[in-house]
Short mmCIF file of N, CA and C in Angstrom, two decimals:
data_model
loop_
_atom_site.label_atom_id
_atom_site.label_comp_id
_atom_site.label_asym_id
_atom_site.label_seq_id
_atom_site.Cartn_x
_atom_site.Cartn_y
_atom_site.Cartn_z
N MET Y 1 59.52 69.69 156.93
CA MET Y 1 61.11 68.93 157.28
C MET Y 1 60.59 67.59 158.16
N ILE Y 2 61.38 66.95 157.75
CA ILE Y 2 61.38 65.54 158.56
C ILE Y 2 62.55 65.52 159.96
N SER Y 3 62.53 64.73 160.77
CA SER Y 3 63.50 64.64 161.54
C SER Y 3 64.44 63.80 161.29
N GLU Y 4 65.60 64.01 161.72
CA GLU Y 4 67.00 63.05 161.41
C GLU Y 4 66.62 61.29 161.91
N ALA Y 5 65.94 61.44 163.07
CA ALA Y 5 65.71 60.05 163.21
C ALA Y 5 64.47 59.47 162.42
N LEU Y 6 63.43 60.16 162.13
CA LEU Y 6 62.62 59.65 161.02
C LEU Y 6 62.94 59.25 159.84
N ALA Y 7 63.68 60.08 159.46
CA ALA Y 7 64.51 60.28 158.08
C ALA Y 7 65.48 58.95 158.10
N ASN Y 8 66.04 58.54 159.22
CA ASN Y 8 66.79 57.46 159.45
C ASN Y 8 66.12 56.00 159.27
N ALA Y 9 65.03 55.97 160.03
CA ALA Y 9 64.15 54.93 160.16
C ALA Y 9 63.67 54.38 158.70
N LEU Y 10 63.09 55.68 158.08
CA LEU Y 10 62.56 55.49 156.95
C LEU Y 10 63.78 54.76 155.71
N SER Y 11 64.62 55.50 155.88
CA SER Y 11 65.69 55.42 154.92
C SER Y 11 66.36 53.42 155.59
N ASP Y 12 65.93 53.18 156.47
CA ASP Y 12 66.33 51.82 157.13
C ASP Y 12 65.55 50.80 156.66
N GLN Y 13 64.19 51.25 156.27
CA GLN Y 13 62.93 50.54 155.74
C GLN Y 13 63.35 50.54 154.18
N VAL Y 14 63.63 51.43 153.83
CA VAL Y 14 64.00 51.50 152.42
C VAL Y 14 64.80 50.23 151.93
N ASN Y 15 66.08 50.09 153.03
CA ASN Y 15 66.74 48.90 152.77
C ASN Y 15 66.27 47.84 153.08
N ALA Y 16 65.39 47.72 153.88
CA ALA Y 16 64.74 46.58 154.42
C ALA Y 16 63.80 46.02 153.14
N GLU Y 17 62.82 46.99 152.78
CA GLU Y 17 61.97 47.04 151.63
C GLU Y 17 62.83 45.84 150.66
N TYR Y 18 64.07 46.47 150.38
CA TYR Y 18 65.02 45.84 149.13
C TYR Y 18 64.91 44.40 149.51
N TYR Y 19 65.52 44.42 150.48
CA TYR Y 19 65.91 43.15 151.14
C TYR Y 19 64.82 42.17 150.77
N SER Y 20 63.67 42.74 151.13
CA SER Y 20 62.45 41.66 151.32
C SER Y 20 61.70 41.35 149.40
N ALA Y 21 62.38 42.07 148.66
CA ALA Y 21 62.27 41.93 147.31
C ALA Y 21 63.34 41.13 147.14
N TYR Y 22 64.45 41.31 147.48
CA TYR Y 22 65.49 40.07 147.49
C TYR Y 22 65.12 38.71 147.70
N LEU Y 23 64.38 38.63 149.44
CA LEU Y 23 63.96 37.42 149.64
C LEU Y 23 63.03 36.77 149.06
N TYR Y 24 62.26 37.40 148.24
CA TYR Y 24 60.83 36.73 147.48
C TYR Y 24 61.63 36.41 146.16
N GLN Y 25 62.17 36.88 145.68
CA GLN Y 25 62.86 36.35 144.33
C GLN Y 25 63.62 35.07 144.53
N ALA Y 26 64.38 35.09 145.36
CA ALA Y 26 64.65 33.54 146.54
C ALA Y 26 63.98 32.78 146.48
N MET Y 27 62.75 33.17 146.95
CA MET Y 27 61.36 32.38 147.04
C MET Y 27 60.70 31.54 145.96
N SER Y 28 60.66 32.83 145.12
CA SER Y 28 60.37 32.54 143.70
C SER Y 28 60.89 31.52 143.15
N THR Y 29 62.43 31.68 143.05
CA THR Y 29 63.26 30.85 142.29
C THR Y 29 63.22 29.19 142.70
N TYR Y 30 62.99 28.72 144.21
CA TYR Y 30 62.97 27.88 144.88
C TYR Y 30 61.51 27.38 144.27
N ALA Y 31 60.29 27.98 143.97
CA ALA Y 31 59.09 27.40 143.48
C ALA Y 31 59.44 27.16 142.14
N GLU Y 32 59.62 28.01 141.65
CA GLU Y 32 59.91 27.78 140.10
C GLU Y 32 60.84 26.23 139.80
N SER Y 33 61.82 26.09 140.48
CA SER Y 33 63.14 25.20 140.61
C SER Y 33 61.98 23.88 140.89
N THR Y 34 61.22 24.04 141.76
CA THR Y 34 60.42 22.59 141.98
C THR Y 34 58.94 22.47 141.14
N GLY Y 35 59.00 23.09 140.39
CA GLY Y 35 57.78 22.92 139.84
C GLY Y 35 56.20 23.88 139.84
N PHE Y 36 56.48 24.51 140.71
CA PHE Y 36 55.25 25.37 141.32
C PHE Y 36 55.88 26.84 140.79
N LYS Y 37 55.06 26.85 139.40
CA LYS Y 37 55.14 28.00 138.58
C LYS Y 37 54.05 29.15 139.31
N GLY Y 38 53.11 28.36 139.68
CA GLY Y 38 51.98 29.88 140.16
C GLY Y 38 52.68 30.19 141.76
N ALA Y 39 53.25 29.51 142.56
CA ALA Y 39 53.57 30.21 143.69
C ALA Y 39 54.75 30.99 143.25
N ALA Y 40 55.39 30.42 142.27
CA ALA Y 40 56.94 31.74 141.83
C ALA Y 40 56.18 32.81 141.31
N ASN Y 41 55.04 32.51 140.75
CA ASN Y 41 54.63 34.16 140.39
C ASN Y 41 54.00 34.64 141.31
N TRP Y 42 53.39 33.95 142.53
CA TRP Y 42 52.73 34.81 143.59
C TRP Y 42 53.84 35.41 144.48
N LEU Y 43 55.27 34.90 144.38
CA LEU Y 43 56.34 35.35 145.08
C LEU Y 43 57.02 36.52 144.14
N TRP Y 44 56.78 36.27 143.04
CA TRP Y 44 57.68 37.24 142.04
C TRP Y 44 56.44 38.38 142.22
N VAL Y 45 55.51 38.27 142.05
CA VAL Y 45 54.79 39.88 142.29
C VAL Y 45 54.95 40.04 143.56
N GLN Y 46 55.02 39.71 144.79
CA GLN Y 46 55.55 40.08 145.93
C GLN Y 46 56.63 40.94 145.77
N ALA Y 47 57.63 40.12 145.52
CA ALA Y 47 59.03 41.27 145.16
C ALA Y 47 58.94 42.26 144.31
N ARG Y 48 57.96 42.40 143.64
CA ARG Y 48 57.69 43.65 142.80
C ARG Y 48 57.11 44.82 143.67
N GLU Y 49 56.08 44.35 144.49
CA GLU Y 49 55.25 44.98 145.56
C GLU Y 49 56.54 45.78 146.57
N GLU Y 50 57.41 44.84 146.75
CA GLU Y 50 58.26 45.38 147.78
C GLU Y 50 59.30 46.68 147.19
N MET Y 51 59.93 46.44 146.07
CA MET Y 51 60.35 47.54 145.21
C MET Y 51 59.82 48.34 145.54
N ALA Y 52 58.37 48.58 145.00
CA ALA Y 52 57.48 49.65 145.06
C ALA Y 52 57.49 50.33 146.24
N HIS Y 53 57.19 49.30 147.51
CA HIS Y 53 57.31 49.96 148.60
C HIS Y 53 58.53 51.08 148.72
N ALA Y 54 59.85 50.81 148.52
CA ALA Y 54 61.07 51.02 148.66
C ALA Y 54 60.95 52.12 148.01
N VAL Y 55 60.58 52.18 146.54
CA VAL Y 55 60.45 53.62 146.19
C VAL Y 55 59.66 54.48 146.41
N HIS Y 56 58.41 54.25 146.96
CA HIS Y 56 57.53 54.93 147.59
C HIS Y 56 58.24 55.58 149.29
N MET Y 57 58.93 54.77 149.55
CA MET Y 57 59.30 55.62 150.64
C MET Y 57 60.60 56.37 150.52
N TYR Y 58 61.35 56.12 149.58
CA TYR Y 58 62.28 56.58 149.15
C TYR Y 58 62.09 58.07 148.26
N GLN Y 59 60.80 58.37 147.94
CA GLN Y 59 60.65 59.32 147.17
C GLN Y 59 59.74 60.39 148.42
N TYR Y 60 59.03 59.90 149.34
CA TYR Y 60 58.57 60.49 150.56
C TYR Y 60 59.72 61.00 151.45
N LEU Y 61 61.20 60.43 151.39
CA LEU Y 61 61.98 61.28 152.15
C LEU Y 61 62.62 62.53 151.46
N LEU Y 62 62.95 62.08 150.01
CA LEU Y 62 63.09 63.48 149.14
C LEU Y 62 62.01 64.59 149.16
N ASP Y 63 60.94 64.26 149.26
CA ASP Y 63 59.59 64.71 149.31
C ASP Y 63 59.71 65.66 150.57
N ARG Y 64 60.31 65.03 151.52
CA ARG Y 64 60.27 65.57 153.03
C ARG Y 64 61.73 66.39 153.18
N GLY Y 65 62.38 66.58 152.24
CA GLY Y 65 63.60 67.16 152.36
C GLY Y 65 64.66 66.63 152.92
N ALA Y 66 64.54 65.02 153.12
CA ALA Y 66 65.72 64.59 153.76
C ALA Y 66 66.03 63.68 152.55
N LEU Y 67 67.55 63.13 152.72
CA LEU Y 67 68.52 62.63 151.79
C LEU Y 67 68.66 60.95 152.03
N PRO Y 68 67.59 59.93 151.57
CA PRO Y 68 67.76 59.26 151.59
C PRO Y 68 69.31 58.10 152.08
N THR Y 69 69.67 57.46 153.07
CA THR Y 69 70.69 56.57 153.15
C THR Y 69 70.67 55.20 152.31
N TYR Y 70 71.76 54.73 152.55
CA TYR Y 70 71.69 53.31 151.75
C TYR Y 70 72.56 52.27 152.54
N ALA Y 71 72.38 51.13 152.68
CA ALA Y 71 73.41 50.01 153.34
C ALA Y 71 73.26 48.84 152.39
N ALA Y 72 74.28 48.06 152.85
CA ALA Y 72 74.36 46.99 151.83
C ALA Y 72 73.07 46.02 152.09
N ILE Y 73 72.56 45.45 151.07
CA ILE Y 73 71.78 44.57 151.53
C ILE Y 73 71.85 43.18 151.60
N ASP Y 74 71.37 42.70 152.42
CA ASP Y 74 72.14 41.08 152.75
C ASP Y 74 71.44 40.24 151.82
N ALA Y 75 72.39 39.17 151.58
CA ALA Y 75 71.72 38.27 150.91
C ALA Y 75 70.86 37.19 151.73
N PRO Y 76 69.65 36.78 150.76
CA PRO Y 76 68.67 35.84 151.20
C PRO Y 76 69.06 34.70 151.69
N PRO Y 77 68.37 33.68 151.87
CA PRO Y 77 68.29 32.38 152.09
C PRO Y 77 68.60 31.91 150.72
N ALA Y 78 69.49 30.84 150.30
CA ALA Y 78 69.86 30.01 149.00
C ALA Y 78 68.56 29.73 148.81
N PRO Y 79 68.11 29.48 147.78
CA PRO Y 79 66.55 29.16 147.18
C PRO Y 79 66.60 27.37 147.30
N ALA Y 80 67.90 26.68 147.39
CA ALA Y 80 68.05 25.18 147.64
C ALA Y 80 67.59 25.05 149.33
N SER Y 81 67.64 25.83 150.06
CA SER Y 81 67.58 25.89 151.59
C SER Y 81 66.01 25.44 152.08
N PHE Y 82 65.37 25.94 151.01
CA PHE Y 82 63.69 25.82 151.29
C PHE Y 82 63.62 23.93 151.00
N SER Y 83 62.96 23.91 151.83
CA SER Y 83 62.35 22.18 151.65
C SER Y 83 61.21 21.85 151.11
N SER Y 84 60.35 23.18 151.01
CA SER Y 84 58.70 22.55 150.42
C SER Y 84 58.44 24.19 150.52
N LEU Y 85 56.91 24.16 149.91
CA LEU Y 85 56.08 25.38 149.56
C LEU Y 85 55.81 25.29 151.10
N MET Y 86 55.48 24.64 151.84
CA MET Y 86 54.80 25.00 153.33
C MET Y 86 56.02 26.04 154.06
N ASP Y 87 57.26 25.46 153.66
CA ASP Y 87 58.66 25.96 154.31
C ASP Y 87 58.66 27.09 154.18
N VAL Y 88 58.43 27.83 152.29
CA VAL Y 88 58.68 28.63 151.79
C VAL Y 88 57.47 29.87 152.71
N PHE Y 89 56.31 29.41 152.49
CA PHE Y 89 55.31 29.97 152.84
C PHE Y 89 55.37 30.39 154.79
N GLN Y 90 55.59 29.47 155.20
CA GLN Y 90 55.79 29.87 156.92
C GLN Y 90 57.06 30.79 157.17
N ALA Y 91 58.26 30.73 156.08
CA ALA Y 91 59.31 31.69 156.13
C ALA Y 91 58.44 33.33 155.73
N VAL Y 92 57.65 33.04 154.40
CA VAL Y 92 57.19 34.84 154.45
C VAL Y 92 56.53 35.14 155.46
N LEU Y 93 55.55 34.31 156.29
CA LEU Y 93 54.78 34.75 157.37
C LEU Y 93 55.73 35.38 158.31
N VAL Y 94 56.72 34.75 158.89
CA VAL Y 94 57.82 35.03 159.95
C VAL Y 94 58.27 36.42 159.10
N HIS Y 95 58.74 36.51 157.94
CA HIS Y 95 59.55 38.15 157.58
C HIS Y 95 58.31 38.66 157.64
N GLU Y 96 57.29 38.63 157.30
CA GLU Y 96 55.97 39.67 157.19
C GLU Y 96 56.12 40.04 158.71
N LEU Y 97 56.13 39.22 159.90
CA LEU Y 97 55.86 39.86 161.05
C LEU Y 97 56.73 40.41 161.43
N LYS Y 98 58.29 40.54 160.92
CA LYS Y 98 59.41 41.17 161.39
C LYS Y 98 59.13 42.84 160.37
N VAL Y 99 58.57 42.37 159.44
CA VAL Y 99 58.31 43.99 158.68
C VAL Y 99 57.25 44.95 159.42
N THR Y 100 56.23 43.84 160.03
CA THR Y 100 55.07 44.58 161.05
C THR Y 100 55.63 45.15 161.76
N ALA Y 101 56.80 44.50 162.52
CA ALA Y 101 57.38 45.25 163.64
C ALA Y 101 58.17 46.52 163.68
N ARG Y 102 58.67 46.26 162.38
CA ARG Y 102 59.68 47.49 161.81
C ARG Y 102 58.52 48.65 161.65
N ILE Y 103 57.55 48.43 161.02
CA ILE Y 103 56.72 49.30 160.48
C ILE Y 103 56.04 50.11 161.86
N ASN Y 104 55.62 49.18 162.48
CA ASN Y 104 54.85 49.72 163.85
C ASN Y 104 55.89 50.69 164.90
N ASP Y 105 57.12 50.31 164.74
CA ASP Y 105 58.12 51.12 165.13
C ASP Y 105 58.52 52.32 164.46
N ILE Y 106 58.13 52.58 163.37
CA ILE Y 106 58.14 53.85 162.65
C ILE Y 106 56.66 54.94 162.98
N ALA Y 107 55.81 54.23 162.97
CA ALA Y 107 54.60 54.63 163.51
C ALA Y 107 54.52 55.29 164.88
N THR Y 108 54.99 54.64 165.87
CA THR Y 108 55.33 54.96 167.05
C THR Y 108 56.10 56.29 167.14
N LEU Y 109 57.44 55.98 166.39
CA LEU Y 109 58.45 56.81 166.27
C LEU Y 109 57.53 58.46 165.85
N ALA Y 110 56.79 58.16 164.56
CA ALA Y 110 56.33 59.42 164.09
C ALA Y 110 55.43 60.10 164.96
N MET Y 111 54.45 59.54 165.92
CA MET Y 111 53.89 59.85 166.88
C MET Y 111 54.39 60.45 167.92
N GLN Y 112 55.57 60.01 168.47
CA GLN Y 112 55.97 60.63 169.70
C GLN Y 112 56.84 62.09 169.19
N GLU Y 113 57.02 62.26 167.93
CA GLU Y 113 57.54 63.29 167.34
C GLU Y 113 56.80 63.97 166.81
N ASN Y 114 55.27 63.59 166.79
CA ASN Y 114 54.40 64.57 166.60
C ASN Y 114 54.36 64.85 165.07
N ASP Y 115 54.45 64.32 164.33
CA ASP Y 115 54.98 64.17 162.76
C ASP Y 115 54.11 63.66 161.85
N HIS Y 116 52.86 64.29 162.12
CA HIS Y 116 51.64 64.10 161.58
C HIS Y 116 51.24 63.50 160.03
N ALA Y 117 52.42 64.34 159.07
CA ALA Y 117 52.55 64.13 158.02
C ALA Y 117 52.99 61.97 157.64
N CYS Y 118 54.08 61.88 158.24
CA CYS Y 118 55.12 60.92 158.59
C CYS Y 118 53.82 59.91 159.01
N TYR Y 119 53.49 60.07 160.09
CA TYR Y 119 52.10 59.31 160.73
C TYR Y 119 51.29 58.63 159.82
N GLN Y 120 50.59 59.53 158.63
CA GLN Y 120 49.87 59.19 157.83
C GLN Y 120 50.50 58.37 156.66
N PHE Y 121 51.37 58.54 156.31
CA PHE Y 121 51.86 58.22 155.03
C PHE Y 121 52.32 56.62 156.05
N ILE Y 122 52.80 56.61 157.10
CA ILE Y 122 53.24 54.91 157.42
C ILE Y 122 52.07 54.35 157.79
N MET Y 123 51.13 55.01 158.23
CA MET Y 123 49.72 54.17 158.41
C MET Y 123 49.25 53.18 157.23
N TRP Y 124 49.56 53.86 155.98
CA TRP Y 124 49.33 53.21 154.53
C TRP Y 124 49.87 51.55 155.02
N TYR Y 125 51.26 51.48 155.32
CA TYR Y 125 52.13 50.34 155.35
C TYR Y 125 51.73 49.97 156.64
N VAL Y 126 51.11 50.24 157.82
CA VAL Y 126 50.17 49.76 158.99
C VAL Y 126 49.29 48.88 158.55
N ASN Y 127 48.35 49.55 157.74
CA ASN Y 127 47.23 48.46 157.19
C ASN Y 127 47.79 47.52 156.14
N GLU Y 128 48.74 47.75 155.68
CA GLU Y 128 48.99 46.78 154.59
C GLU Y 128 49.54 45.72 154.85
N GLN Y 129 50.43 45.63 156.14
CA GLN Y 129 50.66 44.82 156.96
C GLN Y 129 49.53 43.71 157.29
N VAL Y 130 48.71 43.98 157.58
CA VAL Y 130 47.18 43.58 158.09
C VAL Y 130 47.15 42.40 156.94
N GLU Y 131 47.03 42.88 155.91
CA GLU Y 131 46.41 42.70 154.50
C GLU Y 131 47.53 41.68 154.48
N GLU Y 132 48.96 41.81 154.39
CA GLU Y 132 50.18 40.71 154.22
C GLU Y 132 50.05 39.56 155.17
N GLU Y 133 49.66 39.79 156.44
CA GLU Y 133 49.97 38.69 157.29
C GLU Y 133 48.18 37.92 156.79
N SER Y 134 47.79 38.08 156.57
CA SER Y 134 46.39 37.65 156.46
C SER Y 134 46.47 36.90 155.27
N ASN Y 135 46.91 37.43 153.87
CA ASN Y 135 47.04 36.55 152.99
C ASN Y 135 47.93 35.09 153.25
N ASP Y 136 48.95 35.60 153.97
CA ASP Y 136 50.05 34.67 154.31
C ASP Y 136 49.61 33.26 154.67
N LYS Y 137 49.01 33.89 155.83
CA LYS Y 137 48.00 32.76 157.02
C LYS Y 137 47.19 32.11 156.02
N ALA Y 138 46.31 32.50 155.37
CA ALA Y 138 45.42 31.74 154.46
C ALA Y 138 46.04 30.65 153.81
N ILE Y 139 47.09 31.44 152.93
CA ILE Y 139 47.97 30.31 152.21
C ILE Y 139 48.60 29.24 152.77
N ILE Y 140 48.92 29.43 154.16
CA ILE Y 140 49.59 28.27 154.98
C ILE Y 140 48.41 27.73 155.09
N ASP Y 141 47.12 27.80 155.51
CA ASP Y 141 46.13 27.32 156.17
C ASP Y 141 45.85 26.54 154.51
N ARG Y 142 46.02 26.82 153.61
CA ARG Y 142 45.46 26.17 152.68
C ARG Y 142 46.20 24.79 152.31
N LEU Y 143 47.78 25.46 152.36
CA LEU Y 143 48.88 24.21 152.51
C LEU Y 143 48.51 23.01 153.43
N LYS Y 144 48.30 23.59 154.49
CA LYS Y 144 48.03 22.32 155.95
C LYS Y 144 46.85 21.59 155.39
N PHE Y 145 46.03 22.10 154.76
CA PHE Y 145 44.66 21.70 154.35
C PHE Y 145 44.97 20.36 153.22
N VAL Y 146 45.65 20.80 152.10
CA VAL Y 146 46.01 19.97 151.19
C VAL Y 146 46.76 18.99 151.36
N GLY Y 147 47.96 18.97 152.84
CA GLY Y 147 48.85 18.05 152.54
C GLY Y 147 49.74 17.64 151.52
N GLU Y 148 50.21 16.58 151.53
CA GLU Y 148 51.00 15.85 149.99
C GLU Y 148 49.52 15.48 149.20
N ASN Y 149 48.74 15.96 148.61
CA ASN Y 149 48.22 15.64 147.94
C ASN Y 149 48.27 16.35 146.60
N MET Y 150 49.02 15.73 145.67
CA MET Y 150 49.42 16.54 144.68
C MET Y 150 48.38 17.37 143.77
N GLY Y 151 47.20 16.56 143.83
CA GLY Y 151 46.26 17.40 142.92
C GLY Y 151 45.86 18.17 143.54
N GLN Y 152 45.51 18.48 144.62
CA GLN Y 152 44.91 19.83 145.28
C GLN Y 152 45.82 20.81 145.39
N LEU Y 153 47.91 20.34 145.49
CA LEU Y 153 48.61 21.51 145.36
C LEU Y 153 48.67 22.05 143.86
N LEU Y 154 48.74 21.20 143.23
CA LEU Y 154 48.45 21.99 141.84
C LEU Y 154 47.16 22.80 141.56
N THR Y 155 46.14 22.55 142.53
CA THR Y 155 45.01 23.18 142.06
C THR Y 155 45.60 24.67 142.98
N LEU Y 156 45.95 24.39 144.33
CA LEU Y 156 46.52 25.87 144.87
C LEU Y 156 47.47 26.40 144.08
N ASP Y 157 48.40 25.73 143.45
CA ASP Y 157 49.35 26.49 142.54
C ASP Y 157 49.16 27.31 141.46
N ASN Y 158 47.77 26.54 140.88
CA ASN Y 158 47.03 27.41 139.77
C ASN Y 158 46.58 28.79 140.36
N GLU Y 159 45.92 28.65 141.35
CA GLU Y 159 45.01 29.83 141.94
C GLU Y 159 46.28 30.84 142.25
N LEU Y 160 47.37 30.63 142.73
CA LEU Y 160 48.56 31.55 143.08
C LEU Y 160 48.93 32.11 141.70
N ALA Y 161 48.88 31.15 141.01
CA ALA Y 161 49.37 31.87 139.59
C ALA Y 161 48.57 33.02 139.29
N ALA Y 162 47.27 33.25 139.04
CA ALA Y 162 46.27 34.15 138.84
C ALA Y 162 46.82 35.47 139.42
N ARG Y 163 47.58 35.46 140.16
CA ARG Y 163 48.04 36.89 141.02
C ARG Y 163 48.78 37.50 140.10
N VAL Y 164 48.40 39.30 139.94
CA VAL Y 164 49.07 40.14 138.99
C VAL Y 164 49.63 41.21 139.52
N TYR Y 165 50.63 41.87 139.22
CA TYR Y 165 51.23 42.93 139.97
C TYR Y 165 50.37 44.00 139.85
N VAL Y 166 50.17 44.83 140.41
CA VAL Y 166 49.54 46.06 140.51
C VAL Y 166 49.94 46.99 141.19
N ASN Y 167 50.83 48.11 140.89
CA ASN Y 167 51.04 48.81 141.18
C ASN Y 167 50.47 49.80 142.47
N PRO Y 168 50.91 49.73 143.86
CA PRO Y 168 49.87 50.11 144.66
C PRO Y 168 49.97 51.38 145.06
N PHE Y 169 50.81 52.42 144.13
CA PHE Y 169 50.84 53.44 144.03
C PHE Y 169 50.99 54.13 142.75
N PRO Y 170 49.75 54.02 141.86
CA PRO Y 170 50.08 54.41 140.41
C PRO Y 170 50.34 55.95 140.33
N THR Y 171 50.15 56.90 141.16
CA THR Y 171 50.59 57.86 140.68
C THR Y 171 51.99 58.64 141.41
N ASP Y 172 52.22 57.76 142.37
CA ASP Y 172 53.47 58.22 142.97
C ASP Y 172 54.69 57.27 142.36
N VAL Y 173 54.84 56.11 142.28
CA VAL Y 173 56.10 55.18 141.80
C VAL Y 173 55.49 54.75 140.72
N LYS Y 174 56.24 54.87 139.52
CA LYS Y 174 56.71 54.20 138.21
C LYS Y 174 57.58 53.57 138.31
N LEU Y 175 57.21 52.16 138.66
CA LEU Y 175 58.11 50.97 138.00
C LEU Y 175 57.92 50.09 136.78
N MET Y 176 58.96 49.85 136.18
CA MET Y 176 58.72 48.82 134.80
C MET Y 176 57.80 47.71 135.15
#
């Protein structure tokens, strides 16, 4: 059985993961509307990963005998509020840094409560966040490098188009 505090923290994170998916969908819409179909694809794949994270955490709570709780999901920024691809990916990084802080707080709580199962579970997300931040920084670095060079921007956009969704939890989470 998981503690009420950890169950609440994970339930809150489930909601935060759904918000992340919603945010990345809005960003994908911006990219699509400005002709960056590769970036739109990259962001759409990111949204699907966030949905998988939410379902994975939801299932973990059920497996531990807790009933997840739900809250309203805040609206993401309007797609028109972004001003450039750089603006989008800088917002992605800022968001992922917030997610990292939330995940770290859950890991700390699991350690404090000596819940080794929850700690092991959340450590997958701790490591995932290192990868997320690294990927986001790499894209931002590339965007800085290419600047306003449309040819190079389109090359980067084509590279982002190559990203495909792979369920990170193929045996645990079934998403269409």
